[in-house]
Amino acid sequence: CAELHLAQITQAGDPFESSSTRPLDYGHWSAHKLEALDKYKIRHGEAVAIGMALDAKYAVEVGLLAEGEAYRLINLLKNLGFVLWHPVLEQLDEQGQPLVLSGLEEFRQHLGGELRITLMTQIGTAKNVNYMELQALSGALKWLKKTVNTAGL
């Protein structure tokens, strides 16, 4: 089964990415941009862990997730040994916005349609959104840098 799936993806493309309605995997929109900004030196799992923490705090910022639930996820990632910040997240574009935020538009274009991002509403439950508020996302990014690598939340 795994060999058939690998053949499908490498030879015919990922069937799940052929539609503009497929949501991105949790934490991946920023992970892929982070990998590109770091010239692929960061491991994919490390980038996804950062993306998961960012998306969890963003979900708190917009009222989708209780803060305690976000902290449970973030503390789990930290306890597993993930560092949840990377210096390339500080890179800014010409307008002074974090470059990682351009990953949203890049993924929308990659999917060829409407943006669909998966966000947690509680641990084990998710909601797909078609829009992310840049101000709340910037706030989540600033919080991540300031707070997440301190001992315990």
Short mmCIF file of N, CA and C in Angstrom, two decimals, residues 32-96:
data_model
loop_
_atom_site.label_atom_id
_atom_site.label_comp_id
_atom_site.label_asym_id
_atom_site.label_seq_id
_atom_site.Cartn_x
_atom_site.Cartn_y
_atom_site.Cartn_z
N HIS A 32 6.53 25.28 5.39
CA HIS A 32 7.14 25.26 4.06
C HIS A 32 7.83 26.58 3.75
N LYS A 33 7.25 27.69 4.18
CA LYS A 33 7.89 28.99 3.96
C LYS A 33 9.15 29.11 4.81
N LEU A 34 9.09 28.64 6.05
CA LEU A 34 10.26 28.64 6.93
C LEU A 34 11.39 27.82 6.32
N GLU A 35 11.07 26.66 5.78
CA GLU A 35 12.10 25.83 5.14
C GLU A 35 12.75 26.58 3.99
N ALA A 36 11.96 27.24 3.16
CA ALA A 36 12.50 27.98 2.02
C ALA A 36 13.37 29.15 2.49
N LEU A 37 12.90 29.89 3.49
CA LEU A 37 13.68 31.02 4.00
C LEU A 37 15.01 30.57 4.59
N ASP A 38 15.04 29.37 5.14
CA ASP A 38 16.25 28.81 5.75
C ASP A 38 17.07 28.00 4.75
N LYS A 39 16.70 28.08 3.48
CA LYS A 39 17.40 27.34 2.42
C LYS A 39 17.45 25.83 2.73
N TYR A 40 16.38 25.33 3.31
CA TYR A 40 16.15 23.90 3.58
C TYR A 40 17.18 23.29 4.53
N LYS A 41 17.75 24.11 5.41
CA LYS A 41 18.65 23.57 6.45
C LYS A 41 17.85 23.02 7.63
N ILE A 42 16.72 23.65 7.93
CA ILE A 42 15.86 23.18 9.02
C ILE A 42 15.14 21.90 8.57
N ARG A 43 15.01 20.96 9.47
CA ARG A 43 14.30 19.73 9.15
C ARG A 43 12.80 20.00 9.06
N HIS A 44 12.13 19.22 8.23
CA HIS A 44 10.70 19.42 8.01
C HIS A 44 9.91 19.33 9.31
N GLY A 45 10.18 18.32 10.12
CA GLY A 45 9.46 18.16 11.38
C GLY A 45 9.68 19.33 12.32
N GLU A 46 10.88 19.88 12.34
CA GLU A 46 11.17 21.05 13.18
C GLU A 46 10.36 22.25 12.70
N ALA A 47 10.30 22.44 11.39
CA ALA A 47 9.53 23.55 10.82
C ALA A 47 8.04 23.37 11.09
N VAL A 48 7.54 22.15 10.98
CA VAL A 48 6.12 21.89 11.25
C VAL A 48 5.80 22.14 12.72
N ALA A 49 6.70 21.77 13.62
CA ALA A 49 6.47 22.03 15.05
C ALA A 49 6.33 23.53 15.30
N ILE A 50 7.17 24.34 14.69
CA ILE A 50 7.06 25.79 14.82
C ILE A 50 5.74 26.26 14.23
N GLY A 51 5.37 25.72 13.07
CA GLY A 51 4.11 26.08 12.44
C GLY A 51 2.91 25.71 13.30
N MET A 52 2.97 24.56 13.96
CA MET A 52 1.88 24.14 14.85
C MET A 52 1.74 25.11 16.02
N ALA A 53 2.87 25.50 16.61
CA ALA A 53 2.84 26.44 17.73
C ALA A 53 2.29 27.79 17.28
N LEU A 54 2.73 28.25 16.12
CA LEU A 54 2.24 29.53 15.58
C LEU A 54 0.74 29.47 15.32
N ASP A 55 0.28 28.41 14.68
CA ASP A 55 -1.15 28.29 14.38
C ASP A 55 -1.99 28.15 15.65
N ALA A 56 -1.44 27.48 16.68
CA ALA A 56 -2.18 27.35 17.94
C ALA A 56 -2.35 28.72 18.59
N LYS A 57 -1.28 29.50 18.66
CA LYS A 57 -1.40 30.83 19.27
C LYS A 57 -2.29 31.74 18.43
N TYR A 58 -2.20 31.62 17.10
CA TYR A 58 -3.09 32.41 16.24
C TYR A 58 -4.56 32.06 16.54
N ALA A 59 -4.86 30.78 16.68
CA ALA A 59 -6.23 30.35 16.97
C ALA A 59 -6.72 30.95 18.29
N VAL A 60 -5.82 31.10 19.26
CA VAL A 60 -6.18 31.77 20.51
C VAL A 60 -6.49 33.24 20.23
N GLU A 61 -5.62 33.88 19.43
CA GLU A 61 -5.77 35.31 19.13
C GLU A 61 -7.13 35.63 18.49
N VAL A 62 -7.63 34.72 17.66
CA VAL A 62 -8.90 34.99 16.95
C VAL A 62 -10.10 34.32 17.63
N GLY A 63 -9.89 33.76 18.81
CA GLY A 63 -11.00 33.23 19.58
C GLY A 63 -11.47 31.84 19.22
N LEU A 64 -10.66 31.09 18.49
CA LEU A 64 -11.05 29.72 18.12
C LEU A 64 -10.61 28.68 19.15
N LEU A 65 -9.58 28.99 19.92
CA LEU A 65 -8.97 28.00 20.80
C LEU A 65 -8.72 28.63 22.17
N ALA A 66 -9.01 27.88 23.22
CA ALA A 66 -8.71 28.34 24.58
C ALA A 66 -7.19 28.36 24.77
N GLU A 67 -6.72 29.37 25.49
CA GLU A 67 -5.28 29.53 25.70
C GLU A 67 -4.65 28.29 26.33
N GLY A 68 -5.35 27.68 27.27
CA GLY A 68 -4.82 26.48 27.92
C GLY A 68 -4.60 25.33 26.95
N GLU A 69 -5.45 25.20 25.96
CA GLU A 69 -5.29 24.15 24.95
C GLU A 69 -4.04 24.41 24.10
N ALA A 70 -3.82 25.68 23.74
CA ALA A 70 -2.62 26.03 22.98
C ALA A 70 -1.37 25.71 23.79
N TYR A 71 -1.40 26.06 25.07
CA TYR A 71 -0.25 25.80 25.93
C TYR A 71 0.01 24.31 26.08
N ARG A 72 -1.05 23.50 26.11
CA ARG A 72 -0.86 22.04 26.17
C ARG A 72 -0.08 21.55 24.96
N LEU A 73 -0.48 22.01 23.77
CA LEU A 73 0.22 21.61 22.55
C LEU A 73 1.66 22.11 22.56
N ILE A 74 1.84 23.38 22.88
CA ILE A 74 3.17 23.98 22.85
C ILE A 74 4.09 23.30 23.87
N ASN A 75 3.60 23.04 25.07
CA ASN A 75 4.42 22.35 26.07
C ASN A 75 4.76 20.93 25.64
N LEU A 76 3.83 20.25 24.98
CA LEU A 76 4.12 18.92 24.46
C LEU A 76 5.27 18.98 23.45
N LEU A 77 5.19 19.92 22.52
CA LEU A 77 6.25 20.07 21.51
C LEU A 77 7.59 20.37 22.18
N LYS A 78 7.57 21.25 23.18
CA LYS A 78 8.80 21.58 23.91
C LYS A 78 9.34 20.36 24.65
N ASN A 79 8.45 19.60 25.30
CA ASN A 79 8.88 18.41 26.03
C ASN A 79 9.44 17.34 25.10
N LEU A 80 9.02 17.35 23.85
CA LEU A 80 9.57 16.43 22.86
C LEU A 80 10.93 16.90 22.33
N GLY A 81 11.34 18.10 22.73
CA GLY A 81 12.65 18.60 22.35
C GLY A 81 12.68 19.58 21.20
N PHE A 82 11.51 20.00 20.73
CA PHE A 82 11.48 20.95 19.62
C PHE A 82 11.78 22.36 20.10
N VAL A 83 12.61 23.06 19.34
CA VAL A 83 12.84 24.49 19.55
C VAL A 83 11.80 25.19 18.70
N LEU A 84 11.01 26.06 19.32
CA LEU A 84 9.85 26.62 18.63
C LEU A 84 10.05 28.05 18.15
N TRP A 85 11.28 28.37 17.82
CA TRP A 85 11.58 29.66 17.20
C TRP A 85 12.78 29.47 16.30
N HIS A 86 12.83 30.24 15.21
CA HIS A 86 13.97 30.21 14.29
C HIS A 86 14.25 31.65 13.86
N PRO A 87 15.52 32.05 13.81
CA PRO A 87 15.85 33.44 13.47
C PRO A 87 15.31 33.92 12.12
N VAL A 88 15.11 33.03 11.15
CA VAL A 88 14.60 33.51 9.86
C VAL A 88 13.18 34.03 9.96
N LEU A 89 12.49 33.71 11.06
CA LEU A 89 11.14 34.24 11.25
C LEU A 89 11.15 35.76 11.47
N GLU A 90 12.34 36.31 11.73
CA GLU A 90 12.47 37.75 11.94
C GLU A 90 12.70 38.51 10.64
N GLN A 91 12.91 37.81 9.53
CA GLN A 91 13.15 38.49 8.24
C GLN A 91 11.88 39.21 7.80
N LEU A 92 12.05 40.46 7.35
CA LEU A 92 10.92 41.29 6.96
C LEU A 92 10.94 41.59 5.47
N ASP A 93 9.76 41.83 4.90
CA ASP A 93 9.66 42.25 3.50
C ASP A 93 9.81 43.77 3.42
N GLU A 94 9.61 44.32 2.22
CA GLU A 94 9.78 45.76 2.00
C GLU A 94 8.80 46.60 2.82
N GLN A 95 7.65 46.04 3.15
CA GLN A 95 6.64 46.75 3.93
C GLN A 95 6.81 46.56 5.45
N GLY A 96 7.85 45.84 5.84
CA GLY A 96 8.09 45.60 7.25
C GLY A 96 7.31 44.44 7.85
#
